[in-house]
Each structure stands twice: as C-alpha cells, then as structure tokens.
Short mmCIF file of C-alpha atoms in Angstrom, two decimals:
data_model
loop_
_atom_site.label_atom_id
_atom_site.label_comp_id
_atom_site.label_asym_id
_atom_site.label_seq_id
_atom_site.Cartn_x
_atom_site.Cartn_y
_atom_site.Cartn_z
CA UNK X 215 40.24 78.38 0.82
CA UNK X 216 37.65 75.82 1.89
CA UNK X 217 38.47 72.58 3.71
CA UNK X 218 36.20 69.69 2.76
CA UNK X 219 35.48 66.15 3.89
CA UNK X 220 34.89 63.69 1.06
CA UNK X 221 34.08 60.08 0.28
CA UNK X 222 33.71 57.94 -2.85
CA UNK X 223 31.81 54.83 -3.87
CA UNK X 224 32.70 52.80 -6.95
CA UNK X 225 31.30 49.87 -8.90
CA UNK X 226 32.19 46.26 -8.20
CA UNK X 227 32.56 44.15 -11.36
CA UNK X 228 30.32 41.11 -11.63
CA UNK X 229 32.38 39.60 -14.43
CA UNK X 230 35.78 38.72 -12.99
CA UNK X 231 37.22 38.29 -16.48
CA UNK X 232 36.63 41.94 -17.39
CA UNK X 233 37.71 43.84 -14.31
CA UNK X 234 37.22 47.59 -14.25
CA UNK X 235 35.48 50.09 -12.04
CA UNK X 236 33.91 53.53 -12.09
CA UNK X 237 32.94 56.03 -9.38
CA UNK X 238 29.13 56.12 -9.12
CA UNK X 239 28.86 58.36 -6.08
CA UNK X 240 30.95 60.95 -4.29
CA UNK X 241 30.39 63.90 -2.01
CA UNK X 242 31.82 67.04 -0.47
CA UNK X 243 31.06 68.75 2.81
CA UNK X 244 32.75 71.88 4.20
CA UNK X 245 34.16 70.83 7.58
CA UNK X 246 32.05 71.72 10.57
CA UNK X 247 28.82 71.63 8.59
CA UNK X 248 26.27 69.08 7.43
CA UNK X 249 25.95 70.66 3.97
CA UNK X 250 26.78 67.60 1.90
CA UNK X 251 26.76 67.92 -1.88
CA UNK X 252 26.55 64.62 -3.72
CA UNK X 253 27.66 63.86 -7.27
CA UNK X 254 27.11 60.89 -9.53
CA UNK X 255 30.48 61.06 -11.27
CA UNK X 256 33.91 62.63 -10.97
CA UNK X 257 33.33 65.12 -13.80
CA UNK X 258 30.74 67.05 -11.80
CA UNK X 259 32.75 66.51 -8.60
CA UNK X 260 35.80 68.30 -9.99
CA UNK X 261 33.62 71.00 -11.54
CA UNK X 262 32.25 71.72 -8.07
CA UNK X 263 35.78 72.14 -6.71
CA UNK X 264 36.81 74.55 -9.46
CA UNK X 265 37.08 78.28 -8.77
CA UNK X 266 38.86 78.33 -5.40
CA UNK X 267 41.89 76.51 -3.99
CA UNK X 268 40.73 73.75 -1.65
CA UNK X 269 41.99 71.09 0.73
CA UNK X 270 39.94 67.89 0.62
CA UNK X 271 40.22 65.15 3.25
CA UNK X 272 39.49 61.51 2.45
CA UNK X 273 39.47 58.98 5.29
CA UNK X 274 41.55 56.44 3.35
CA UNK X 275 43.41 58.14 0.56
CA UNK X 276 45.27 54.91 -0.16
CA UNK X 277 41.98 53.67 -1.65
CA UNK X 278 40.22 56.84 -2.80
CA UNK X 279 43.46 58.24 -4.16
CA UNK X 280 43.68 55.49 -6.74
CA UNK X 281 40.23 56.44 -8.03
CA UNK X 282 41.34 60.07 -8.24
CA UNK X 283 44.64 59.28 -9.99
CA UNK X 284 42.96 57.03 -12.55
CA UNK X 285 40.50 59.81 -13.37
CA UNK X 286 43.31 62.35 -13.77
CA UNK X 287 45.38 60.12 -16.06
CA UNK X 288 42.38 59.35 -18.25
CA UNK X 289 41.23 62.98 -18.51
CA UNK X 290 44.30 64.64 -19.92
CA UNK X 291 46.25 65.40 -16.74
CA UNK X 292 49.99 64.71 -16.51
CA UNK X 293 52.11 63.61 -13.56
CA UNK X 294 54.44 66.47 -12.67
CA UNK X 295 56.54 65.65 -9.56
CA UNK X 296 57.77 69.18 -8.89
CA UNK X 297 56.67 71.75 -6.28
CA UNK X 298 55.24 74.20 -8.83
CA UNK X 299 52.47 72.55 -10.83
CA UNK X 300 51.50 73.42 -14.37
CA UNK X 301 47.85 73.59 -15.38
CA UNK X 302 46.23 70.16 -15.87
CA UNK X 303 48.95 68.40 -13.91
CA UNK X 304 49.29 66.72 -10.55
CA UNK X 305 51.86 65.52 -8.04
CA UNK X 306 51.65 63.14 -5.10
CA UNK X 307 53.48 61.66 -2.15
CA UNK X 308 53.11 57.89 -1.92
CA UNK X 309 55.50 55.83 0.21
CA UNK X 310 57.07 52.51 -0.76
CA UNK X 311 54.48 50.62 1.31
CA UNK X 312 51.60 52.33 -0.48
CA UNK X 313 50.72 55.03 2.05
CA UNK X 314 49.17 58.07 0.32
CA UNK X 315 49.97 61.40 1.99
CA UNK X 316 48.67 63.85 -0.59
CA UNK X 317 47.65 64.38 -4.20
CA UNK X 318 47.93 67.94 -5.52
CA UNK X 319 45.98 68.81 -8.66
CA UNK X 320 46.05 72.00 -10.71
CA UNK X 321 42.96 72.33 -12.88
CA UNK X 322 42.88 73.96 -16.30
CA UNK X 323 41.55 77.13 -14.64
CA UNK X 324 44.55 77.31 -12.30
CA UNK X 325 42.58 76.20 -9.23
CA UNK X 326 44.70 73.95 -7.00
CA UNK X 327 43.11 71.10 -5.05
CA UNK X 328 45.05 69.21 -2.41
CA UNK X 329 43.73 65.82 -1.35
CA UNK X 330 44.94 64.67 2.07
CA UNK X 331 44.44 61.54 4.14
CA UNK X 332 42.58 62.19 7.40
CA UNK X 333 43.49 58.66 8.51
CA UNK X 334 47.04 60.00 9.06
CA UNK X 335 45.64 62.45 11.61
CA UNK X 336 42.80 60.41 13.11
CA UNK X 337 44.11 56.82 12.81
CA UNK X 338 40.80 55.13 13.62
CA UNK X 339 37.75 53.89 11.79
CA UNK X 340 34.96 56.43 11.45
CA UNK X 341 32.68 54.51 13.81
CA UNK X 342 35.39 54.68 16.49
CA UNK X 343 35.88 58.42 15.87
CA UNK X 344 32.14 59.02 16.18
CA UNK X 345 32.07 57.04 19.42
CA UNK X 346 35.10 58.81 20.93
CA UNK X 347 33.82 62.28 20.00
CA UNK X 348 30.26 61.41 21.03
CA UNK X 349 28.91 62.31 17.62
CA UNK X 350 25.36 61.27 16.71
CA UNK X 351 25.54 57.96 14.91
CA UNK X 352 23.17 55.90 12.88
CA UNK X 353 24.01 52.40 11.85
CA UNK X 354 25.44 52.67 8.40
CA UNK X 355 23.70 49.54 7.25
CA UNK X 356 24.54 47.87 3.98
CA UNK X 357 24.00 48.64 0.37
CA UNK X 358 24.27 46.21 -2.46
CA UNK X 359 27.70 46.88 -3.91
CA UNK X 360 27.07 44.44 -6.74
CA UNK X 361 23.92 46.25 -7.82
CA UNK X 362 23.95 47.17 -11.49
CA UNK X 363 25.00 50.82 -11.73
CA UNK X 364 25.54 51.54 -15.44
CA UNK X 365 26.97 54.72 -16.97
CA UNK X 366 24.64 57.58 -16.14
CA UNK X 367 23.40 55.92 -12.94
CA UNK X 368 21.67 58.32 -10.51
CA UNK X 369 21.99 57.56 -6.81
CA UNK X 370 18.81 56.49 -5.04
CA UNK X 371 17.90 57.55 -1.50
CA UNK X 372 19.57 54.53 0.05
CA UNK X 373 22.82 55.31 -1.77
CA UNK X 374 22.67 58.97 -0.79
CA UNK X 375 22.04 58.24 2.88
CA UNK X 376 24.85 55.69 2.96
CA UNK X 377 27.36 58.13 1.47
CA UNK X 378 26.21 61.18 3.45
CA UNK X 379 26.55 59.66 6.90
CA UNK X 380 30.31 59.07 6.83
CA UNK X 381 31.06 62.42 5.19
CA UNK X 382 29.23 64.25 8.00
CA UNK X 383 31.10 62.33 10.71
CA UNK X 384 34.42 63.17 9.08
CA UNK X 385 33.37 66.80 8.57
CA UNK X 386 32.56 67.28 12.24
CA UNK X 387 35.60 65.39 13.49
CA UNK X 388 37.97 67.45 11.37
CA UNK X 389 36.33 70.67 12.55
CA UNK X 390 36.72 69.65 16.20
CA UNK X 391 40.41 68.78 15.96
CA UNK X 392 41.21 71.83 13.82
CA UNK X 393 40.86 73.91 17.00
CA UNK X 394 44.09 72.28 18.22
CA UNK X 395 46.07 72.86 15.04
CA UNK X 396 45.95 69.25 13.90
CA UNK X 397 45.10 70.16 10.30
CA UNK X 398 48.26 72.26 9.96
CA UNK X 399 50.30 69.17 9.05
CA UNK X 400 49.85 66.01 7.00
CA UNK X 401 50.14 63.65 9.98
CA UNK X 402 49.41 63.60 13.69
CA UNK X 403 53.07 62.76 14.31
CA UNK X 404 54.23 65.89 12.52
CA UNK X 405 51.85 68.02 14.60
CA UNK X 406 53.22 66.47 17.81
CA UNK X 407 56.77 67.08 16.68
CA UNK X 408 56.06 70.67 15.67
CA UNK X 409 54.41 71.47 19.00
CA UNK X 410 57.25 69.81 20.90
CA UNK X 411 59.85 71.90 19.06
CA UNK X 412 57.87 75.03 19.87
CA UNK X 413 57.86 73.96 23.53
CA UNK X 414 61.61 73.44 23.91
CA UNK X 415 62.56 76.16 21.39
CA UNK X 416 66.31 76.74 21.05
CA UNK X 417 67.21 73.66 23.11
CA UNK X 418 66.05 71.30 20.39
CA UNK X 419 69.06 71.69 18.11
CA UNK X 420 71.44 71.44 21.07
CA UNK X 421 69.86 68.31 22.47
CA UNK X 422 69.15 66.58 19.19
CA UNK X 423 71.75 67.46 16.55
CA UNK X 424 71.71 65.78 13.16
CA UNK X 425 73.81 62.61 13.37
CA UNK X 426 75.98 61.42 10.50
CA UNK X 427 74.56 58.59 8.42
CA UNK X 428 76.92 55.93 9.82
CA UNK X 429 75.96 56.74 13.40
CA UNK X 430 72.27 56.75 12.52
CA UNK X 431 72.55 53.36 10.78
CA UNK X 432 74.51 51.89 13.71
CA UNK X 433 71.98 52.94 16.35
CA UNK X 434 68.97 52.12 14.17
CA UNK X 435 69.83 48.42 14.47
CA UNK X 436 68.95 48.64 18.17
CA UNK X 437 65.54 50.18 17.42
CA UNK X 438 62.83 47.56 17.93
CA UNK X 439 59.13 47.73 18.61
CA UNK X 440 57.08 46.47 21.51
CA UNK X 441 57.32 42.93 22.86
CA UNK X 442 54.51 40.77 21.49
CA UNK X 443 54.62 37.25 22.90
CA UNK X 444 52.27 34.33 23.57
CA UNK X 445 53.31 31.87 26.26
CA UNK X 446 53.39 28.43 24.53
CA UNK X 447 52.06 26.91 27.77
CA UNK X 448 48.69 28.54 27.13
CA UNK X 449 48.64 28.74 23.33
CA UNK X 450 45.29 27.80 21.78
CA UNK X 451 43.79 26.70 25.09
CA UNK X 452 40.37 27.84 26.25
CA UNK X 453 41.12 29.72 29.46
CA UNK X 454 38.86 30.95 32.24
CA UNK X 455 39.20 34.12 34.29
CA UNK X 456 41.90 35.91 32.35
CA UNK X 457 43.10 39.11 34.04
CA UNK X 458 43.88 42.02 31.72
CA UNK X 459 46.14 45.01 32.34
CA UNK X 460 47.33 47.95 30.22
CA UNK X 461 49.94 50.57 31.08
CA UNK X 462 48.63 54.13 31.08
CA UNK X 463 50.54 55.90 28.28
CA UNK X 464 53.59 53.62 28.34
CA UNK X 465 55.83 55.52 25.89
CA UNK X 466 55.03 58.97 27.31
CA UNK X 467 55.69 57.56 30.80
CA UNK X 468 59.17 56.42 29.81
CA UNK X 469 59.90 59.77 28.15
CA UNK X 470 58.65 61.64 31.22
CA UNK X 471 60.48 59.67 33.92
CA UNK X 472 63.67 58.24 32.42
CA UNK X 473 67.01 59.66 31.29
CA UNK X 474 67.47 59.92 27.53
CA UNK X 475 70.48 60.39 25.23
CA UNK X 476 71.30 63.78 23.83
CA UNK X 477 74.09 65.46 21.87
CA UNK X 478 76.75 63.77 19.75
CA UNK X 479 78.01 60.28 20.53
CA UNK X 480 81.50 58.95 21.30
CA UNK X 481 82.76 55.74 19.69
CA UNK X 482 84.21 53.20 22.15
CA UNK X 483 86.24 50.17 21.02
CA UNK X 484 87.35 48.69 24.34
CA UNK X 485 85.06 46.93 26.81
CA UNK X 486 87.00 48.18 29.84
CA UNK X 487 86.84 51.76 28.56
CA UNK X 488 83.10 51.40 28.18
CA UNK X 489 82.70 50.76 31.91
CA UNK X 490 83.95 54.27 32.67
CA UNK X 491 80.89 55.61 30.81
CA UNK X 492 78.41 53.95 33.13
CA UNK X 493 76.32 57.13 33.47
CA UNK X 494 75.96 57.42 29.70
CA UNK X 495 73.52 55.92 27.23
CA UNK X 496 75.01 52.89 25.50
CA UNK X 497 74.46 51.40 22.08
CA UNK X 498 76.58 48.26 22.05
CA UNK X 499 77.49 46.00 19.13
CA UNK X 500 78.35 42.45 20.17
CA UNK X 501 78.70 38.91 18.88
CA UNK X 502 76.95 36.49 21.15
CA UNK X 503 75.51 33.00 21.42
CA UNK X 504 73.15 32.07 24.21
CA UNK X 505 70.37 29.87 25.53
CA UNK X 506 67.39 30.96 27.58
CA UNK X 507 67.56 30.77 31.37
CA UNK X 508 64.96 28.83 33.32
CA UNK X 509 61.78 30.73 34.11
CA UNK X 510 62.42 33.42 31.54
CA UNK X 511 60.71 34.31 28.28
CA UNK X 512 62.53 34.83 24.97
CA UNK X 513 62.62 38.32 23.48
CA UNK X 514 65.67 38.61 21.21
CA UNK X 515 64.75 39.01 17.55
CA UNK X 516 66.99 39.61 14.56
CA UNK X 517 64.51 41.31 12.22
CA UNK X 518 65.17 45.02 11.76
CA UNK X 519 61.48 45.74 11.17
CA UNK X 520 60.39 47.34 14.44
CA UNK X 521 56.85 45.97 13.98
CA UNK X 522 57.95 42.37 13.45
CA UNK X 523 56.31 39.68 15.60
CA UNK X 524 58.71 36.99 14.42
CA UNK X 525 59.55 34.13 16.77
CA UNK X 526 61.82 35.24 19.59
CA UNK X 527 65.14 33.40 19.92
CA UNK X 528 65.36 30.77 22.65
CA UNK X 529 68.95 29.86 21.75
CA UNK X 530 71.59 30.18 19.03
CA UNK X 531 73.87 27.48 17.70
CA UNK X 532 76.41 29.97 16.39
CA UNK X 533 77.24 33.52 17.47
CA UNK X 534 75.07 36.26 15.99
CA UNK X 535 75.70 39.98 15.83
CA UNK X 536 73.38 42.22 17.82
CA UNK X 537 73.23 45.95 18.52
CA UNK X 538 71.58 46.62 21.87
CA UNK X 539 70.80 49.51 24.17
CA UNK X 540 72.24 49.38 27.67
CA UNK X 541 68.87 48.23 29.06
CA UNK X 542 68.59 45.46 26.48
CA UNK X 543 72.15 44.35 27.22
CA UNK X 544 71.30 44.05 30.92
CA UNK X 545 68.13 42.17 30.03
CA UNK X 546 70.17 39.82 27.83
CA UNK X 547 72.46 38.97 30.75
CA UNK X 548 69.49 38.56 33.11
CA UNK X 549 67.43 36.28 30.86
CA UNK X 550 69.92 34.27 28.78
CA UNK X 551 72.90 32.08 29.65
CA UNK X 552 75.78 33.43 27.59
CA UNK X 553 77.75 30.77 25.71
CA UNK X 554 79.95 33.16 23.77
CA UNK X 555 80.41 36.91 24.08
CA UNK X 556 82.54 39.29 22.04
CA UNK X 557 82.40 43.04 22.40
CA UNK X 558 82.85 44.76 19.04
CA UNK X 559 82.31 48.44 19.78
CA UNK X 560 79.82 50.94 21.18
CA UNK X 561 78.58 54.49 20.81
CA UNK X 562 77.81 56.34 24.04
CA UNK X 563 75.89 59.55 24.68
CA UNK X 564 75.39 61.82 27.63
CA UNK X 565 71.95 61.49 29.23
CA UNK X 566 69.50 63.72 30.99
CA UNK X 567 65.95 63.69 32.29
CA UNK X 568 63.29 66.32 31.82
CA UNK X 569 63.62 67.03 28.10
CA UNK X 570 60.01 65.99 27.48
CA UNK X 571 58.38 66.95 30.79
CA UNK X 572 56.66 70.19 29.82
CA UNK X 573 55.12 68.68 26.67
CA UNK X 574 53.96 65.47 28.35
CA UNK X 575 52.68 67.19 31.49
CA UNK X 576 50.56 69.51 29.34
CA UNK X 577 48.89 66.76 27.31
CA UNK X 578 48.59 64.21 30.11
CA UNK X 579 47.04 66.89 32.30
CA UNK X 580 44.59 67.72 29.51
CA UNK X 581 43.73 64.05 29.15
CA UNK X 582 43.06 63.61 32.87
CA UNK X 583 40.80 66.66 33.16
CA UNK X 584 38.95 66.14 29.86
CA UNK X 585 36.06 63.94 30.95
CA UNK X 586 33.52 66.54 29.81
CA UNK X 587 35.41 67.35 26.60
CA UNK X 588 35.69 64.28 24.37
CA UNK X 589 37.56 66.17 21.66
CA UNK X 590 40.26 67.33 24.08
CA UNK X 591 40.56 63.80 25.43
CA UNK X 592 41.03 62.30 21.97
CA UNK X 593 43.50 65.01 20.92
CA UNK X 594 45.46 64.61 24.17
CA UNK X 595 45.83 60.87 23.64
CA UNK X 596 47.00 61.43 20.08
CA UNK X 597 49.50 64.09 21.14
CA UNK X 598 50.89 61.88 23.88
CA UNK X 599 51.23 58.71 21.86
CA UNK X 600 52.64 60.03 18.60
CA UNK X 601 55.64 62.13 19.59
CA UNK X 602 58.25 59.48 20.35
CA UNK X 603 58.00 57.71 17.02
CA UNK X 604 58.93 60.90 15.18
CA UNK X 605 62.47 60.61 16.55
CA UNK X 606 62.81 57.24 14.81
CA UNK X 607 61.96 58.34 11.28
CA UNK X 608 64.38 56.76 8.82
CA UNK X 609 66.48 58.91 6.49
CA UNK X 610 66.46 56.26 3.76
CA UNK X 611 63.67 54.60 1.84
CA UNK X 612 61.76 55.01 -1.35
CA UNK X 613 58.62 56.64 -2.69
CA UNK X 614 56.35 55.61 -5.53
CA UNK X 615 55.97 57.34 -8.86
CA UNK X 616 52.98 56.58 -11.06
CA UNK X 617 52.31 56.03 -14.74
CA UNK X 618 49.37 54.71 -16.72
CA UNK X 619 49.08 51.80 -19.15
CA UNK X 620 45.50 50.50 -19.16
CA UNK X 621 45.54 51.03 -15.39
CA UNK X 622 47.67 52.72 -12.72
CA UNK X 623 51.27 51.54 -12.52
CA UNK X 624 53.51 52.16 -9.50
CA UNK X 625 57.32 52.27 -9.45
CA UNK X 626 59.56 52.62 -6.41
CA UNK X 627 62.33 55.22 -6.58
CA UNK X 628 64.96 55.92 -3.93
CA UNK X 629 64.30 58.83 -1.64
CA UNK X 630 66.20 60.35 1.26
CA UNK X 631 65.44 62.84 4.01
CA UNK X 632 66.98 64.02 7.24
CA UNK X 633 66.49 61.73 10.20
CA UNK X 634 65.49 63.30 13.51
CA UNK X 635 67.37 61.67 16.40
CA UNK X 636 67.24 57.88 16.50
CA UNK X 637 68.84 57.49 19.99
CA UNK X 638 65.66 58.83 21.62
CA UNK X 639 63.35 56.45 19.75
CA UNK X 640 65.60 53.45 20.44
CA UNK X 641 65.78 54.22 24.16
CA UNK X 642 62.04 54.89 24.42
CA UNK X 643 61.04 51.50 22.99
CA UNK X 644 63.81 49.72 24.91
CA UNK X 645 62.66 51.11 28.26
CA UNK X 646 59.09 50.11 27.43
CA UNK X 647 60.03 46.60 26.28
CA UNK X 648 62.01 45.95 29.44
CA UNK X 649 59.11 47.07 31.65
CA UNK X 650 56.70 44.65 29.97
CA UNK X 651 59.13 41.72 29.74
CA UNK X 652 60.28 42.00 33.35
CA UNK X 653 56.67 42.20 34.53
CA UNK X 654 55.83 39.04 32.57
CA UNK X 655 58.83 37.18 34.00
CA UNK X 656 57.91 38.25 37.55
CA UNK X 657 54.55 36.51 36.94
CA UNK X 658 56.08 33.59 35.06
CA UNK X 659 53.69 30.77 36.00
CA UNK X 660 50.45 32.55 35.11
CA UNK X 661 51.54 34.91 32.33
CA UNK X 662 49.62 34.27 29.09
CA UNK X 663 50.17 37.05 26.56
CA UNK X 664 51.72 40.49 26.10
CA UNK X 665 51.61 43.09 23.37
CA UNK X 666 53.68 46.24 23.90
CA UNK X 667 51.83 47.83 26.83
CA UNK X 668 49.40 45.09 27.85
CA UNK X 669 49.57 41.81 29.75
CA UNK X 670 47.07 38.97 30.12
CA UNK X 671 47.39 36.47 32.98
CA UNK X 672 45.36 33.71 34.59
CA UNK X 673 45.90 35.26 38.02
CA UNK X 674 46.30 38.85 39.24
CA UNK X 675 49.78 40.06 38.39
CA UNK X 676 52.00 41.10 41.27
CA UNK X 677 54.66 43.72 41.99
CA UNK X 678 52.94 46.40 39.92
CA UNK X 679 51.22 49.67 40.68
CA UNK X 680 47.56 49.57 39.67
CA UNK X 681 45.84 52.87 38.99
CA UNK X 682 43.31 53.72 36.31
CA UNK X 683 44.73 57.21 35.67
CA UNK X 684 48.32 57.61 36.88
CA UNK X 685 50.95 57.91 34.16
CA UNK X 686 52.90 54.66 33.85
CA UNK X 687 50.73 52.66 36.26
CA UNK X 688 48.94 49.52 35.15
CA UNK X 689 45.21 49.89 34.59
CA UNK X 690 43.07 46.90 35.52
CA UNK X 691 41.00 46.30 32.37
CA UNK X 692 38.86 43.66 34.03
CA UNK X 693 38.71 39.90 33.85
CA UNK X 694 37.63 37.97 30.78
CA UNK X 695 35.27 35.12 31.57
CA UNK X 696 36.83 32.98 28.85
CA UNK X 697 39.61 33.60 26.36
CA UNK X 698 41.66 31.86 23.70
CA UNK X 699 45.04 33.04 22.43
CA UNK X 700 45.84 31.30 19.16
CA UNK X 701 48.95 33.21 18.09
CA UNK X 702 50.38 36.73 18.44
CA UNK X 703 47.78 39.38 17.56
CA UNK X 704 45.13 36.69 17.09
CA UNK X 705 42.91 36.03 20.10
CA UNK X 706 39.33 36.14 21.35
CA UNK X 707 37.71 36.67 24.73
CA UNK X 708 34.28 36.95 26.30
CA UNK X 709 33.64 39.44 29.08
CA UNK X 710 30.19 40.17 30.48
CA UNK X 711 28.63 38.23 27.57
CA UNK X 712 30.38 40.46 25.02
CA UNK X 713 32.68 38.80 22.50
CA UNK X 714 35.87 40.65 21.50
CA UNK X 715 37.95 39.42 18.57
CA UNK X 716 41.48 40.59 17.81
CA UNK X 717 42.71 39.11 14.57
CA UNK X 718 45.38 40.73 12.44
CA UNK X 719 44.13 41.12 8.88
CA UNK X 720 40.46 40.45 9.66
CA UNK X 721 37.84 42.83 8.28
CA UNK X 722 34.83 43.99 10.29
CA UNK X 723 32.72 41.53 8.31
CA UNK X 724 34.98 38.63 9.29
CA UNK X 725 34.96 39.69 12.94
CA UNK X 726 31.16 39.96 12.97
CA UNK X 727 30.86 36.50 11.41
CA UNK X 728 33.10 35.07 14.14
CA UNK X 729 31.12 36.82 16.87
CA UNK X 730 27.86 35.45 15.49
CA UNK X 731 29.02 31.83 15.54
CA UNK X 732 27.21 29.46 17.87
CA UNK X 733 30.37 29.02 19.94
CA UNK X 734 32.95 31.63 18.92
CA UNK X 735 35.58 30.59 21.48
CA UNK X 736 35.39 26.96 20.38
CA UNK X 737 35.56 27.84 16.68
CA UNK X 738 38.41 30.36 16.94
CA UNK X 739 41.45 28.15 16.38
CA UNK X 740 43.93 27.00 13.77
CA UNK X 741 42.22 25.96 10.57
CA UNK X 742 39.36 28.44 10.89
CA UNK X 743 38.30 29.85 7.52
CA UNK X 744 35.83 32.71 7.30
CA UNK X 745 34.40 34.28 4.17
CA UNK X 746 34.19 38.05 4.11
CA UNK X 747 37.79 39.18 3.84
CA UNK X 748 38.70 41.86 1.33
CA UNK X 749 41.83 42.66 -0.63
CA UNK X 750 42.41 45.73 -2.79
CA UNK X 751 43.27 45.29 -6.45
CA UNK X 752 44.27 48.02 -8.89
CA UNK X 753 42.16 47.85 -12.04
CA UNK X 754 41.14 50.05 -14.94
CA UNK X 755 39.18 52.89 -13.34
CA UNK X 756 41.08 52.82 -10.06
CA UNK X 757 40.80 50.12 -7.43
CA UNK X 758 38.32 47.54 -6.17
CA UNK X 759 38.02 45.26 -3.16
CA UNK X 760 37.96 41.60 -4.08
CA UNK X 761 36.69 38.89 -1.72
CA UNK X 762 39.24 36.68 0.00
CA UNK X 763 38.98 34.21 2.85
CA UNK X 764 40.36 34.92 6.30
CA UNK X 765 42.33 31.96 7.62
CA UNK X 766 44.02 31.20 10.92
CA UNK X 767 47.09 29.18 9.94
#
C-alpha cells in the first residue's frame, strides 16, 4: 500500500447562467518524497492509482471530495454504504454539517482507494503547516482561475508549479507526523484518544463507563464552550496599548491539575441531600431568574451549541431552566443577583485527580523540550489540545447520503454511536471558562475582550501568574500599539507595524485587502464591505467557489 498526498484544480465558469465545472489538473505524490505526478483529468488520475490499494490524503476533502464523487457518479460507479464494497462502487462518511471523513472506492479491477482528509489531522492551512514544520516555502502566487481551459487542456508550467508546491508540502508534513502514529486514525482527536486509552489501559473502562442515554442527555446540557465576550465599554473604539495574554495549554492544564468525575452517577432530588455530596462532581438542574451584579460580566447562555457566541444574558424576566456544573453554579451565585431559584434535581459523581497526568506530562514535556524539533513540537501541541474534546462526542446526530440528479444531492439520515464520557468534557470546559471569566472580572475596569484562553486589556492584568512556558500560566503575548474590537471574533490590531486581522468568515484575500488599506484600523468597523469572499456551491461536475462580499454587520 502507498500513501499519497493529492490536490485538485477545477474550472471556474465564466457564464453564471450555465454553471458547471471540470477538473483540469490534479496530482499525486507518495508521502515523504517530492515525486509529484501531474494529470490533466480524473480519468488518467484514477488509472494511475489502479493496481494497488492506496490511501490518498487531500487537505480539504469537503471540497475535493465533491469533485471525486461527481466523477464517480458520472462514470458508472454506484453508492454502496456497506463495509464490503463491490467493484465499481464507493462509500463515504460525511457528517450532517458537511465534514468529509473518507471516500472509499473500489475500481473495476478490485483495487481499493481510500481518500482521507488531512485537515482532520493537521487542522491548519498549508502555509501555516509549512511555517510550523520549517519546510522550504515559495510564495504560491496566483494563477488565473478564470482562464479558458477547454476539454483537453494541458497544464502549462505556471499551472504545474502552482499545483506541485502544495502537494509537496502536504507530502512532507504527512511523512513527518506519521512517525508518531497520527496517520493510524481519521482524526487527530481519535489518535489522542487511542494513545490515552493505551496509557491508562484497564482503568479506562472503570473510570469512564458508558452512561445511559438519559444521563448523557442530562449532563450534555451543561456542556458549553469557551467564554467569548467583548466588553461593551470598549466595543468598536480605537484603543492604544492593548495588553495581550494567553493561557499555556488551558484545557490540558485543567485536566492535569483538577479533580474530574468518574464512574456512574447518583440522582439527587433534594437540595439538602445534595449538600452532603460536597466532595462530588455536581450537574445541577435548576429554574432561576436573575440580574447581573455590579462589576461583573455576563456569561450565561441558553444555546446548546458549545461553539455559540450568542449574547450572554444580563437578566431574565421569567425563570429559565439551566443545567450547570458545580463550578458554574458557584459562578452564577457570585456574578448574578438571584431573583428566583428552584432546585429541580442533580446527578453527582465521585471525583479524583491524576487520571490524565501521565498522558499530559508526556506531551507537555515533549513540547517544552522540542525547540530543535519542529515536528515534535507541532505533534505535542496537537496531542495536548485534542484529547478533552473526545470525551464530549455526541451519541446522536446524522450523516449524509448522496445521490445524483444533474449534480450531487445530499440527504441527512439519522445516525447513532456510543458516547465516550460527557462528564469529563463538561467539567473541563467549565473549569476553563471559570478561570477566564474570574480573571476578567478581577480586572473589570480595563478588561476589553476574551476568547476561551485569551484576554485583552488596556492595562496589565493582575493576580495572575505570568510565564511563557509553565502549564496553566498566562503567557504575555506583547502589547498591541493600536487595536479595535468590533464584535466577538472580529477585531484588528497593529503591533510593531504589523497588522493582524481576526474576522470570522473572512478569506485570506479579504484579510489581505483589509491589511493593504490606507488606514486599516480606521476602516475596520461596522458597515465595512470587502470584495474577495468565497462561498462553495455544488454544481454539475462537483463544486466551485463563487465570489461573495465580506461584511461587518
């Protein structure tokens, strides 16, 4: 079996009334080499893969996979969603939100090709990967995507160079990380989880038994993401001398130093009884109404999407139902005046420390001592940051099936799987949230912005440990000369004459346009419209990127 890196380029229609596309260039490179073979169409591409079972990595299978699936449907292959494929058939795993995990294809000869998404293992852009791994880089430059490339088009030297460069970066990166077993699984999270289970061995099933579906659903309502909040006092103002701090490995720190739930839970229906379980982990369901205390920041949200950045509740007019961890319940009492409180019930678990120490100590130690080994440093960061989330995987959801009528069609179907152990994930994010929120409140007057493990302030923040390396300490990321925070996940700052733009949904082109403006800080505000955004659209032939405007609204 050979493992390849791959990439595809496809035509962009000039006539928006007749929208279709076709692959005009693609390539393969055995990982660890620079032996790139280029092809002008998918017919010759698949012929090159015939003869031996292969695994082929694309660094965005959500896009490239649509080109592959369209080709298969239009060349006599049938969708066959079973483990054992027939000849000239394929299967795939696509989640309800459009994430492609694999496409398996069995050719007429019996050769099986498995396409995987390297972005699920190395969740960065290729330029960032090349930078982190200190790979030789050349500016990719631009090619004219709207250039006329008719049927039978042969790539010119510019096309070939453009396509080759990214394939080689991916080839080398995959080879480097394969030394650490990261290609053994479809995702980096799965590799973390597998290595953790190997570390704790027989203790895993004792500590983290499968919970019944009702218990999982109950606790899952307490599972929220990081705190992302912009202080209205400083919103959309041009600020000077903004101090920036990030926690070193926030989630691994909490897992390494705090007590976590384990085992099966006990249902509690009486508030007084609950107090006798003070040394246990709590998941508490309450009805409550409240209003924010003076000199506190809001943080309660009702959305169950852990990545939501919805407005945080300052007050409620009527009681609402919440499910909170013990730490969140304490934070509620500390930051909100309670107008109405009703205890409904709780589930409690025994707690212990040390369940993650060996795993985290190994990878944090590797990270600290890896200055001369960029691959080890990158792998260590990935292994540290992607374990905790595996405990929060949901047992319910849906996957997509595909069909073909003039173009690819996608249909959601229900799917279920075993959850892991949601109490750990809920406690991990709760500990982390409380650390960031309490730090912001302790610096109330000058606090500007927070996102999960970072804080921005117009003065040095106090009552924190600052260390550039120590696990859980705050790293001083320097002071921005000027900055503007427009809304959550949308801000800009200038430090040492370098402009940095963070804007959710903005493409690299949009960000470069903003940076090149005469006065980026002045221009970056509500109402800004920038050309250069892109949006994918499924069409006959696969998928294309259509131009859209980026707007701050």
